[in-house]
Amino acid sequence: MPLDLTNTLTRRKERFEPLDPGHVGMYVCGPTVYDTAHIGNARPVVVFDVLYRLLKRLYPKVTYVRNITDVDDKIIDRSRASGEPIEALTRRTTDLYHADMDALNALRPDVEPRATHHIGHMVALIGVLVERGHAYAAEGHVLFSVPSMAEYGQLSRRSQDELIAGARVEVAPYKRDPSDFVLWKPSREGEPGWDSPWGRGRPGWHIECSAMAKEHLGVTFDIHGGGLDLIFPHHENEIAQSRCAHHGDPLARYWVHNGFVTVEGEKMSKSLGNFFTVNELLDEHPGEAIRLTLLSAHYRQPLDFTKDGLRQSKLALDRWYQALRGDPAPVDAELPFEVLAALEDDLNTPLAISHLHELATAANKAEGAAKAAAKGALLAAGRELGLLEQEPEAWFRWAPKAAGALSDEAIEQAIADRQAARKAKNFAEADRIRKELAEQGVTLEDGPKGTTWKRG
RNA sequence: GGCGCGGUGGCAGAGUGGUCAUGCAGCGGACUGCAAAUCCGUGUACGUGGGUUCGAUUCCCGCCCGUGCCUCCA
């Protein structure tokens, strides 16, 4: 089965054909490490993690590159405001980012280049652009000359006239054209800076991705991903820089963009107070529930992130883990065809999820060897989505961080007491214990093989 | 203003030119000491007005509503 992806370049769903079927390259724009990741940052991570897993299944080798932007004005501002040195700030937020994304079961990329480790490549790239007349130096800055590239605007479908008409913000005096953008800017005393032919300074935002993508994936590679909002100006400018430096060769062949996240129907913003960091969500919700919520809408659709959505995701996972409970499922089962087909059709994760529900129903109904096989199929399907990666019992024992939850031992003891009461037909006492546990968020399930329990 | 996306049953959310999404919630049943979990059954859904068609939620046009981007925000 072939893979189809919606390519922003053509605005159409296209058959994915890698340059080299033996080795697929993918670049996704990563975080600027100045603050903890919020739920909007997590969506592309999870979406492209699903794509990465799928590509690894379909092709013998995949190189997934996701950068860390560790030089940026926001970092400088934050450091200045808090007094935390830049190195400490970027290291701390990078570590937290890793921990948070790990908790969402996102695989680490194969390469995670840091902008500060690629300044030399950026300077070299800028040098080529200046040499070829696509960039010019002015007042310590180096600017990309947008009018020098006839095809500028293809990805975002903007004509240069529109750009100029839309450039209402104040235009820096050193710009020859209002749409020109910064490749290199001067650093003042106390700001991070590197020596360059244009004086001590630091790179503009877009150039790092051009430089690092070239370094780790070559001039032209297969897939470039990121959030919808990056189409313009970031990706448009990356394309301009890279193509003009590389004799017009394409940068990426497939551009894949995920939709935005809103929270309870509103755009997420700090002023509205609906700004959720992944880290604080993880205190109250299992990582897999957050991940499933992010995958419950198609990646190109807007996603409204809600408490109720999280609750539903938790219930869905409860259902699947319930189906896996008991005798362990075989871990080497084949991925069910319909799940693979859903993912290959432009990463249709909601459809894949509906198949997981059907697989769970089938597993619940089956008996004996057929049950084991059905559980294996469900497990394989879940794992393909980066879900169902823990033991069912561990899942059901999960407790929110803040909860003064009963210990597992206390619960087990209460269950034993209740069993004794039940055996003595003292159902009033048995029900009292069950009610008491229920008030602590613990649900009991009496089965033929004894009583099992779960939190939440 | 320019470019774009979307309006599906109580909720979430796929999809399709002509019998089924799926899950949650609800209702009924089986199972259970009672529950929980599980299973079975259960719903005149596709913003609106036209058009194309034997037939449109699905294609085309208009309208209404919502929403995103327009220089450093994933």
mmCIF file with all atom_site columns, C-alpha atoms in Angstrom, chain A residues 217-413:
data_model
loop_
_atom_site.group_PDB
_atom_site.id
_atom_site.type_symbol
_atom_site.label_atom_id
_atom_site.label_alt_id
_atom_site.label_comp_id
_atom_site.label_asym_id
_atom_site.label_entity_id
_atom_site.label_seq_id
_atom_site.pdbx_PDB_ins_code
_atom_site.Cartn_x
_atom_site.Cartn_y
_atom_site.Cartn_z
_atom_site.occupancy
_atom_site.B_iso_or_equiv
_atom_site.pdbx_formal_charge
_atom_site.auth_seq_id
_atom_site.auth_comp_id
_atom_site.auth_asym_id
_atom_site.auth_atom_id
_atom_site.pdbx_PDB_model_num
ATOM 1   C CA . LEU A 1 217 ? 19.708  15.897  4.871  1.00 0.00 ? 217 LEU A CA 1
ATOM 2   C CA . GLY A 1 218 ? 21.368  17.406  1.820  1.00 0.00 ? 218 GLY A CA 1
ATOM 3   C CA . VAL A 1 219 ? 20.227  20.043  -0.665 1.00 0.00 ? 219 VAL A CA 1
ATOM 4   C CA . THR A 1 220 ? 16.943  18.364  -1.515 1.00 0.00 ? 220 THR A CA 1
ATOM 5   C CA . PHE A 1 221 ? 15.139  15.991  0.783  1.00 0.00 ? 221 PHE A CA 1
ATOM 6   C CA . ASP A 1 222 ? 11.727  14.364  1.068  1.00 0.00 ? 222 ASP A CA 1
ATOM 7   C CA . ILE A 1 223 ? 9.520   15.869  3.757  1.00 0.00 ? 223 ILE A CA 1
ATOM 8   C CA . HIS A 1 224 ? 9.518   19.154  5.597  1.00 0.00 ? 224 HIS A CA 1
ATOM 9   C CA . GLY A 1 225 ? 6.987   19.557  8.346  1.00 0.00 ? 225 GLY A CA 1
ATOM 10  C CA . GLY A 1 226 ? 5.710   22.019  10.892 1.00 0.00 ? 226 GLY A CA 1
ATOM 11  C CA . GLY A 1 227 ? 2.698   23.980  12.038 1.00 0.00 ? 227 GLY A CA 1
ATOM 12  C CA . LEU A 1 228 ? 0.421   25.737  9.614  1.00 0.00 ? 228 LEU A CA 1
ATOM 13  C CA . ASP A 1 229 ? 1.529   29.099  10.917 1.00 0.00 ? 229 ASP A CA 1
ATOM 14  C CA . LEU A 1 230 ? 5.050   28.484  9.733  1.00 0.00 ? 230 LEU A CA 1
ATOM 15  C CA . ILE A 1 231 ? 4.065   28.442  6.066  1.00 0.00 ? 231 ILE A CA 1
ATOM 16  C CA . PHE A 1 232 ? 4.514   32.167  5.973  1.00 0.00 ? 232 PHE A CA 1
ATOM 17  C CA . PRO A 1 233 ? 6.974   33.604  6.492  1.00 0.00 ? 233 PRO A CA 1
ATOM 18  C CA . HIS A 1 234 ? 9.225   30.934  7.930  1.00 0.00 ? 234 HIS A CA 1
ATOM 19  C CA . HIS A 1 235 ? 9.001   28.143  5.387  1.00 0.00 ? 235 HIS A CA 1
ATOM 20  C CA . GLU A 1 236 ? 8.626   30.523  2.489  1.00 0.00 ? 236 GLU A CA 1
ATOM 21  C CA . ASN A 1 237 ? 11.855  32.169  3.520  1.00 0.00 ? 237 ASN A CA 1
ATOM 22  C CA . GLU A 1 238 ? 13.624  28.876  4.092  1.00 0.00 ? 238 GLU A CA 1
ATOM 23  C CA . ILE A 1 239 ? 12.755  27.919  0.555  1.00 0.00 ? 239 ILE A CA 1
ATOM 24  C CA . ALA A 1 240 ? 13.991  31.250  -0.765 1.00 0.00 ? 240 ALA A CA 1
ATOM 25  C CA . GLN A 1 241 ? 17.322  30.978  1.035  1.00 0.00 ? 241 GLN A CA 1
ATOM 26  C CA . SER A 1 242 ? 17.972  27.372  0.179  1.00 0.00 ? 242 SER A CA 1
ATOM 27  C CA . ARG A 1 243 ? 16.936  27.480  -3.441 1.00 0.00 ? 243 ARG A CA 1
ATOM 28  C CA . CYS A 1 244 ? 18.819  30.674  -4.178 1.00 0.00 ? 244 CYS A CA 1
ATOM 29  C CA . ALA A 1 245 ? 21.935  29.223  -2.582 1.00 0.00 ? 245 ALA A CA 1
ATOM 30  C CA . HIS A 1 246 ? 21.570  25.916  -4.408 1.00 0.00 ? 246 HIS A CA 1
ATOM 31  C CA . HIS A 1 247 ? 21.008  26.939  -8.035 1.00 0.00 ? 247 HIS A CA 1
ATOM 32  C CA . GLY A 1 248 ? 17.242  26.703  -7.717 1.00 0.00 ? 248 GLY A CA 1
ATOM 33  C CA . ASP A 1 249 ? 17.185  23.105  -6.531 1.00 0.00 ? 249 ASP A CA 1
ATOM 34  C CA . PRO A 1 250 ? 14.103  22.348  -4.442 1.00 0.00 ? 250 PRO A CA 1
ATOM 35  C CA . LEU A 1 251 ? 14.432  22.232  -0.675 1.00 0.00 ? 251 LEU A CA 1
ATOM 36  C CA . ALA A 1 252 ? 11.800  19.681  0.329  1.00 0.00 ? 252 ALA A CA 1
ATOM 37  C CA . ARG A 1 253 ? 9.559   17.803  -2.080 1.00 0.00 ? 253 ARG A CA 1
ATOM 38  C CA . TYR A 1 254 ? 6.626   17.368  0.264  1.00 0.00 ? 254 TYR A CA 1
ATOM 39  C CA . TRP A 1 255 ? 5.579   20.080  2.682  1.00 0.00 ? 255 TRP A CA 1
ATOM 40  C CA . VAL A 1 256 ? 3.330   18.841  5.431  1.00 0.00 ? 256 VAL A CA 1
ATOM 41  C CA . HIS A 1 257 ? 1.604   21.171  7.888  1.00 0.00 ? 257 HIS A CA 1
ATOM 42  C CA . ASN A 1 258 ? -0.518  20.470  10.922 1.00 0.00 ? 258 ASN A CA 1
ATOM 43  C CA . GLY A 1 259 ? -3.459  22.639  11.970 1.00 0.00 ? 259 GLY A CA 1
ATOM 44  C CA . PHE A 1 260 ? -3.683  24.889  14.960 1.00 0.00 ? 260 PHE A CA 1
ATOM 45  C CA . VAL A 1 261 ? -4.793  24.025  18.464 1.00 0.00 ? 261 VAL A CA 1
ATOM 46  C CA . THR A 1 262 ? -7.480  25.983  20.261 1.00 0.00 ? 262 THR A CA 1
ATOM 47  C CA . VAL A 1 263 ? -8.431  25.509  23.898 1.00 0.00 ? 263 VAL A CA 1
ATOM 48  C CA . GLU A 1 264 ? -12.118 25.214  24.805 1.00 0.00 ? 264 GLU A CA 1
ATOM 49  C CA . GLY A 1 265 ? -12.997 26.934  21.551 1.00 0.00 ? 265 GLY A CA 1
ATOM 50  C CA . GLU A 1 266 ? -10.684 29.879  21.953 1.00 0.00 ? 266 GLU A CA 1
ATOM 51  C CA . LYS A 1 267 ? -7.269  30.682  20.666 1.00 0.00 ? 267 LYS A CA 1
ATOM 52  C CA . MET A 1 268 ? -4.763  29.823  23.312 1.00 0.00 ? 268 MET A CA 1
ATOM 53  C CA . SER A 1 269 ? -3.135  32.834  24.841 1.00 0.00 ? 269 SER A CA 1
ATOM 54  C CA . LYS A 1 270 ? -1.626  33.793  28.128 1.00 0.00 ? 270 LYS A CA 1
ATOM 55  C CA . SER A 1 271 ? -3.988  36.712  28.586 1.00 0.00 ? 271 SER A CA 1
ATOM 56  C CA . LEU A 1 272 ? -7.056  34.471  28.291 1.00 0.00 ? 272 LEU A CA 1
ATOM 57  C CA . GLY A 1 273 ? -5.626  32.198  30.933 1.00 0.00 ? 273 GLY A CA 1
ATOM 58  C CA . ASN A 1 274 ? -6.143  29.109  28.777 1.00 0.00 ? 274 ASN A CA 1
ATOM 59  C CA . PHE A 1 275 ? -2.486  28.464  28.181 1.00 0.00 ? 275 PHE A CA 1
ATOM 60  C CA . PHE A 1 276 ? -1.727  24.844  28.974 1.00 0.00 ? 276 PHE A CA 1
ATOM 61  C CA . THR A 1 277 ? 1.802   23.608  29.201 1.00 0.00 ? 277 THR A CA 1
ATOM 62  C CA . VAL A 1 278 ? 2.376   19.939  28.558 1.00 0.00 ? 278 VAL A CA 1
ATOM 63  C CA . ASN A 1 279 ? 4.138   19.693  31.869 1.00 0.00 ? 279 ASN A CA 1
ATOM 64  C CA . GLU A 1 280 ? 1.171   20.822  33.940 1.00 0.00 ? 280 GLU A CA 1
ATOM 65  C CA . LEU A 1 281 ? -1.235  18.680  31.931 1.00 0.00 ? 281 LEU A CA 1
ATOM 66  C CA . LEU A 1 282 ? 0.948   15.677  32.705 1.00 0.00 ? 282 LEU A CA 1
ATOM 67  C CA . ASP A 1 283 ? 0.360   16.229  36.409 1.00 0.00 ? 283 ASP A CA 1
ATOM 68  C CA . GLU A 1 284 ? -3.326  15.519  35.941 1.00 0.00 ? 284 GLU A CA 1
ATOM 69  C CA . HIS A 1 285 ? -3.552  13.322  32.870 1.00 0.00 ? 285 HIS A CA 1
ATOM 70  C CA . PRO A 1 286 ? -1.622  10.319  31.612 1.00 0.00 ? 286 PRO A CA 1
ATOM 71  C CA . GLY A 1 287 ? 0.664   11.177  28.695 1.00 0.00 ? 287 GLY A CA 1
ATOM 72  C CA . GLU A 1 288 ? -1.105  8.680   26.465 1.00 0.00 ? 288 GLU A CA 1
ATOM 73  C CA . ALA A 1 289 ? -4.426  10.426  27.041 1.00 0.00 ? 289 ALA A CA 1
ATOM 74  C CA . ILE A 1 290 ? -2.901  13.731  25.950 1.00 0.00 ? 290 ILE A CA 1
ATOM 75  C CA . ARG A 1 291 ? -1.352  12.048  22.952 1.00 0.00 ? 291 ARG A CA 1
ATOM 76  C CA . LEU A 1 292 ? -4.614  10.381  21.951 1.00 0.00 ? 292 LEU A CA 1
ATOM 77  C CA . THR A 1 293 ? -6.439  13.696  22.254 1.00 0.00 ? 293 THR A CA 1
ATOM 78  C CA . LEU A 1 294 ? -3.936  15.255  19.863 1.00 0.00 ? 294 LEU A CA 1
ATOM 79  C CA . LEU A 1 295 ? -4.486  12.419  17.393 1.00 0.00 ? 295 LEU A CA 1
ATOM 80  C CA . SER A 1 296 ? -8.257  12.374  17.657 1.00 0.00 ? 296 SER A CA 1
ATOM 81  C CA . ALA A 1 297 ? -8.714  14.964  14.929 1.00 0.00 ? 297 ALA A CA 1
ATOM 82  C CA . HIS A 1 298 ? -7.113  14.732  11.518 1.00 0.00 ? 298 HIS A CA 1
ATOM 83  C CA . TYR A 1 299 ? -3.746  16.493  11.572 1.00 0.00 ? 299 TYR A CA 1
ATOM 84  C CA . ARG A 1 300 ? -4.730  19.182  9.084  1.00 0.00 ? 300 ARG A CA 1
ATOM 85  C CA . GLN A 1 301 ? -7.939  20.041  10.898 1.00 0.00 ? 301 GLN A CA 1
ATOM 86  C CA . PRO A 1 302 ? -8.031  22.549  13.694 1.00 0.00 ? 302 PRO A CA 1
ATOM 87  C CA . LEU A 1 303 ? -8.027  20.785  17.033 1.00 0.00 ? 303 LEU A CA 1
ATOM 88  C CA . ASP A 1 304 ? -10.053 22.084  19.938 1.00 0.00 ? 304 ASP A CA 1
ATOM 89  C CA . PHE A 1 305 ? -8.297  20.856  23.043 1.00 0.00 ? 305 PHE A CA 1
ATOM 90  C CA . THR A 1 306 ? -10.791 20.453  25.875 1.00 0.00 ? 306 THR A CA 1
ATOM 91  C CA . LYS A 1 307 ? -11.070 18.829  29.253 1.00 0.00 ? 307 LYS A CA 1
ATOM 92  C CA . ASP A 1 308 ? -13.923 16.778  27.914 1.00 0.00 ? 308 ASP A CA 1
ATOM 93  C CA . GLY A 1 309 ? -11.755 15.642  25.017 1.00 0.00 ? 309 GLY A CA 1
ATOM 94  C CA . LEU A 1 310 ? -9.105  14.527  27.484 1.00 0.00 ? 310 LEU A CA 1
ATOM 95  C CA . ARG A 1 311 ? -11.741 12.690  29.475 1.00 0.00 ? 311 ARG A CA 1
ATOM 96  C CA . GLN A 1 312 ? -12.953 10.900  26.367 1.00 0.00 ? 312 GLN A CA 1
ATOM 97  C CA . SER A 1 313 ? -9.414  9.933   25.432 1.00 0.00 ? 313 SER A CA 1
ATOM 98  C CA . LYS A 1 314 ? -8.870  8.523   28.883 1.00 0.00 ? 314 LYS A CA 1
ATOM 99  C CA . LEU A 1 315 ? -12.095 6.493   28.549 1.00 0.00 ? 315 LEU A CA 1
ATOM 100 C CA . ALA A 1 316 ? -11.019 5.165   25.150 1.00 0.00 ? 316 ALA A CA 1
ATOM 101 C CA . LEU A 1 317 ? -7.667  4.074   26.557 1.00 0.00 ? 317 LEU A CA 1
ATOM 102 C CA . ASP A 1 318 ? -9.432  2.493   29.537 1.00 0.00 ? 318 ASP A CA 1
ATOM 103 C CA . ARG A 1 319 ? -11.486 0.486   27.093 1.00 0.00 ? 319 ARG A CA 1
ATOM 104 C CA . TRP A 1 320 ? -8.475  -0.681  25.098 1.00 0.00 ? 320 TRP A CA 1
ATOM 105 C CA . TYR A 1 321 ? -6.372  -1.491  28.118 1.00 0.00 ? 321 TYR A CA 1
ATOM 106 C CA . GLN A 1 322 ? -9.358  -3.338  29.576 1.00 0.00 ? 322 GLN A CA 1
ATOM 107 C CA . ALA A 1 323 ? -9.440  -5.485  26.456 1.00 0.00 ? 323 ALA A CA 1
ATOM 108 C CA . LEU A 1 324 ? -5.722  -6.212  26.897 1.00 0.00 ? 324 LEU A CA 1
ATOM 109 C CA . ARG A 1 325 ? -6.044  -7.032  30.574 1.00 0.00 ? 325 ARG A CA 1
ATOM 110 C CA . GLY A 1 326 ? -5.486  -10.566 31.759 1.00 0.00 ? 326 GLY A CA 1
ATOM 111 C CA . ASP A 1 327 ? -3.330  -12.935 29.799 1.00 0.00 ? 327 ASP A CA 1
ATOM 112 C CA . PRO A 1 328 ? -0.644  -10.895 28.062 1.00 0.00 ? 328 PRO A CA 1
ATOM 113 C CA . ALA A 1 329 ? -1.131  -10.193 24.379 1.00 0.00 ? 329 ALA A CA 1
ATOM 114 C CA . PRO A 1 330 ? 1.511   -11.431 21.945 1.00 0.00 ? 330 PRO A CA 1
ATOM 115 C CA . VAL A 1 331 ? 3.777   -8.512  21.080 1.00 0.00 ? 331 VAL A CA 1
ATOM 116 C CA . ASP A 1 332 ? 4.784   -9.664  17.614 1.00 0.00 ? 332 ASP A CA 1
ATOM 117 C CA . ALA A 1 333 ? 1.391   -9.526  15.908 1.00 0.00 ? 333 ALA A CA 1
ATOM 118 C CA . GLU A 1 334 ? 1.103   -7.992  12.496 1.00 0.00 ? 334 GLU A CA 1
ATOM 119 C CA . LEU A 1 335 ? -0.338  -4.493  12.160 1.00 0.00 ? 335 LEU A CA 1
ATOM 120 C CA . PRO A 1 336 ? -3.972  -4.865  11.050 1.00 0.00 ? 336 PRO A CA 1
ATOM 121 C CA . PHE A 1 337 ? -4.403  -3.903  7.437  1.00 0.00 ? 337 PHE A CA 1
ATOM 122 C CA . GLU A 1 338 ? -7.174  -1.369  7.977  1.00 0.00 ? 338 GLU A CA 1
ATOM 123 C CA . VAL A 1 339 ? -5.097  0.587   10.474 1.00 0.00 ? 339 VAL A CA 1
ATOM 124 C CA . LEU A 1 340 ? -2.156  0.723   8.105  1.00 0.00 ? 340 LEU A CA 1
ATOM 125 C CA . ALA A 1 341 ? -4.467  1.740   5.272  1.00 0.00 ? 341 ALA A CA 1
ATOM 126 C CA . ALA A 1 342 ? -5.934  4.568   7.360  1.00 0.00 ? 342 ALA A CA 1
ATOM 127 C CA . LEU A 1 343 ? -2.503  5.925   8.222  1.00 0.00 ? 343 LEU A CA 1
ATOM 128 C CA . GLU A 1 344 ? -1.264  5.599   4.676  1.00 0.00 ? 344 GLU A CA 1
ATOM 129 C CA . ASP A 1 345 ? -4.194  7.703   3.544  1.00 0.00 ? 345 ASP A CA 1
ATOM 130 C CA . ASP A 1 346 ? -2.757  11.042  4.604  1.00 0.00 ? 346 ASP A CA 1
ATOM 131 C CA . LEU A 1 347 ? -2.321  10.000  8.220  1.00 0.00 ? 347 LEU A CA 1
ATOM 132 C CA . ASN A 1 348 ? -6.006  9.505   8.970  1.00 0.00 ? 348 ASN A CA 1
ATOM 133 C CA . THR A 1 349 ? -5.542  8.959   12.679 1.00 0.00 ? 349 THR A CA 1
ATOM 134 C CA . PRO A 1 350 ? -9.247  9.369   13.625 1.00 0.00 ? 350 PRO A CA 1
ATOM 135 C CA . LEU A 1 351 ? -10.122 6.546   11.254 1.00 0.00 ? 351 LEU A CA 1
ATOM 136 C CA . ALA A 1 352 ? -7.272  4.451   12.640 1.00 0.00 ? 352 ALA A CA 1
ATOM 137 C CA . ILE A 1 353 ? -8.585  5.109   16.136 1.00 0.00 ? 353 ILE A CA 1
ATOM 138 C CA . SER A 1 354 ? -12.062 3.929   15.142 1.00 0.00 ? 354 SER A CA 1
ATOM 139 C CA . HIS A 1 355 ? -10.438 0.674   14.021 1.00 0.00 ? 355 HIS A CA 1
ATOM 140 C CA . LEU A 1 356 ? -8.784  0.335   17.412 1.00 0.00 ? 356 LEU A CA 1
ATOM 141 C CA . HIS A 1 357 ? -12.231 0.428   18.963 1.00 0.00 ? 357 HIS A CA 1
ATOM 142 C CA . GLU A 1 358 ? -13.422 -2.279  16.617 1.00 0.00 ? 358 GLU A CA 1
ATOM 143 C CA . LEU A 1 359 ? -10.341 -4.361  17.388 1.00 0.00 ? 359 LEU A CA 1
ATOM 144 C CA . ALA A 1 360 ? -11.013 -3.975  21.097 1.00 0.00 ? 360 ALA A CA 1
ATOM 145 C CA . THR A 1 361 ? -14.606 -5.134  20.657 1.00 0.00 ? 361 THR A CA 1
ATOM 146 C CA . ALA A 1 362 ? -13.379 -8.124  18.671 1.00 0.00 ? 362 ALA A CA 1
ATOM 147 C CA . ALA A 1 363 ? -10.842 -8.952  21.384 1.00 0.00 ? 363 ALA A CA 1
ATOM 148 C CA . ASN A 1 364 ? -13.512 -8.749  24.091 1.00 0.00 ? 364 ASN A CA 1
ATOM 149 C CA . LYS A 1 365 ? -15.743 -11.152 22.221 1.00 0.00 ? 365 LYS A CA 1
ATOM 150 C CA . ALA A 1 366 ? -13.115 -13.690 21.183 1.00 0.00 ? 366 ALA A CA 1
ATOM 151 C CA . GLU A 1 367 ? -12.147 -16.731 23.232 1.00 0.00 ? 367 GLU A CA 1
ATOM 152 C CA . GLY A 1 368 ? -9.006  -18.782 23.585 1.00 0.00 ? 368 GLY A CA 1
ATOM 153 C CA . ALA A 1 369 ? -6.405  -18.591 20.837 1.00 0.00 ? 369 ALA A CA 1
ATOM 154 C CA . ALA A 1 370 ? -8.560  -16.227 18.838 1.00 0.00 ? 370 ALA A CA 1
ATOM 155 C CA . LYS A 1 371 ? -8.646  -13.874 21.825 1.00 0.00 ? 371 LYS A CA 1
ATOM 156 C CA . ALA A 1 372 ? -4.880  -13.830 22.088 1.00 0.00 ? 372 ALA A CA 1
ATOM 157 C CA . ALA A 1 373 ? -4.614  -13.086 18.378 1.00 0.00 ? 373 ALA A CA 1
ATOM 158 C CA . ALA A 1 374 ? -7.198  -10.324 18.632 1.00 0.00 ? 374 ALA A CA 1
ATOM 159 C CA . LYS A 1 375 ? -5.399  -8.764  21.578 1.00 0.00 ? 375 LYS A CA 1
ATOM 160 C CA . GLY A 1 376 ? -2.161  -8.911  19.630 1.00 0.00 ? 376 GLY A CA 1
ATOM 161 C CA . ALA A 1 377 ? -3.787  -7.081  16.722 1.00 0.00 ? 377 ALA A CA 1
ATOM 162 C CA . LEU A 1 378 ? -5.093  -4.364  19.038 1.00 0.00 ? 378 LEU A CA 1
ATOM 163 C CA . LEU A 1 379 ? -1.717  -4.010  20.674 1.00 0.00 ? 379 LEU A CA 1
ATOM 164 C CA . ALA A 1 380 ? 0.073   -3.762  17.333 1.00 0.00 ? 380 ALA A CA 1
ATOM 165 C CA . ALA A 1 381 ? -2.395  -1.131  16.160 1.00 0.00 ? 381 ALA A CA 1
ATOM 166 C CA . GLY A 1 382 ? -1.995  0.878   19.349 1.00 0.00 ? 382 GLY A CA 1
ATOM 167 C CA . ARG A 1 383 ? 1.770   0.746   19.257 1.00 0.00 ? 383 ARG A CA 1
ATOM 168 C CA . GLU A 1 384 ? 1.800   1.998   15.689 1.00 0.00 ? 384 GLU A CA 1
ATOM 169 C CA . LEU A 1 385 ? 0.146   5.144   17.027 1.00 0.00 ? 385 LEU A CA 1
ATOM 170 C CA . GLY A 1 386 ? 2.508   5.314   19.991 1.00 0.00 ? 386 GLY A CA 1
ATOM 171 C CA . LEU A 1 387 ? -0.254  4.153   22.337 1.00 0.00 ? 387 LEU A CA 1
ATOM 172 C CA . LEU A 1 388 ? -0.817  1.121   24.576 1.00 0.00 ? 388 LEU A CA 1
ATOM 173 C CA . GLU A 1 389 ? 2.884   1.123   25.369 1.00 0.00 ? 389 GLU A CA 1
ATOM 174 C CA . GLN A 1 390 ? 2.527   0.224   29.040 1.00 0.00 ? 390 GLN A CA 1
ATOM 175 C CA . GLU A 1 391 ? 1.252   -2.772  30.962 1.00 0.00 ? 391 GLU A CA 1
ATOM 176 C CA . PRO A 1 392 ? -2.534  -2.652  31.424 1.00 0.00 ? 392 PRO A CA 1
ATOM 177 C CA . GLU A 1 393 ? -2.258  -2.932  35.198 1.00 0.00 ? 393 GLU A CA 1
ATOM 178 C CA . ALA A 1 394 ? 0.183   -0.029  35.288 1.00 0.00 ? 394 ALA A CA 1
ATOM 179 C CA . TRP A 1 395 ? -2.262  2.011   33.250 1.00 0.00 ? 395 TRP A CA 1
ATOM 180 C CA . PHE A 1 396 ? -5.108  1.345   35.678 1.00 0.00 ? 396 PHE A CA 1
ATOM 181 C CA . ARG A 1 397 ? -2.940  2.223   38.652 1.00 0.00 ? 397 ARG A CA 1
ATOM 182 C CA . TRP A 1 398 ? -2.006  5.627   37.301 1.00 0.00 ? 398 TRP A CA 1
ATOM 183 C CA . ALA A 1 399 ? -2.883  8.464   39.701 1.00 0.00 ? 399 ALA A CA 1
ATOM 184 C CA . PRO A 1 400 ? -2.742  12.215  39.264 1.00 0.00 ? 400 PRO A CA 1
ATOM 185 C CA . LYS A 1 401 ? 0.252   13.845  40.849 1.00 0.00 ? 401 LYS A CA 1
ATOM 186 C CA . ALA A 1 402 ? -1.704  16.023  43.230 1.00 0.00 ? 402 ALA A CA 1
ATOM 187 C CA . ALA A 1 403 ? -4.116  13.368  44.442 1.00 0.00 ? 403 ALA A CA 1
ATOM 188 C CA . GLY A 1 404 ? -3.673  12.131  47.977 1.00 0.00 ? 404 GLY A CA 1
ATOM 189 C CA . ALA A 1 405 ? -4.422  8.773   46.455 1.00 0.00 ? 405 ALA A CA 1
ATOM 190 C CA . LEU A 1 406 ? -4.760  5.611   48.471 1.00 0.00 ? 406 LEU A CA 1
ATOM 191 C CA . SER A 1 407 ? -1.711  3.426   48.143 1.00 0.00 ? 407 SER A CA 1
ATOM 192 C CA . ASP A 1 408 ? -1.946  0.262   46.097 1.00 0.00 ? 408 ASP A CA 1
ATOM 193 C CA . GLU A 1 409 ? -1.428  -1.704  49.319 1.00 0.00 ? 409 GLU A CA 1
ATOM 194 C CA . ALA A 1 410 ? -4.317  0.007   51.103 1.00 0.00 ? 410 ALA A CA 1
ATOM 195 C CA . ILE A 1 411 ? -6.573  -0.740  48.151 1.00 0.00 ? 411 ILE A CA 1
ATOM 196 C CA . GLU A 1 412 ? -5.508  -4.376  48.050 1.00 0.00 ? 412 GLU A CA 1
ATOM 197 C CA . GLN A 1 413 ? -6.178  -4.672  51.768 1.00 0.00 ? 413 GLN A CA 1
#
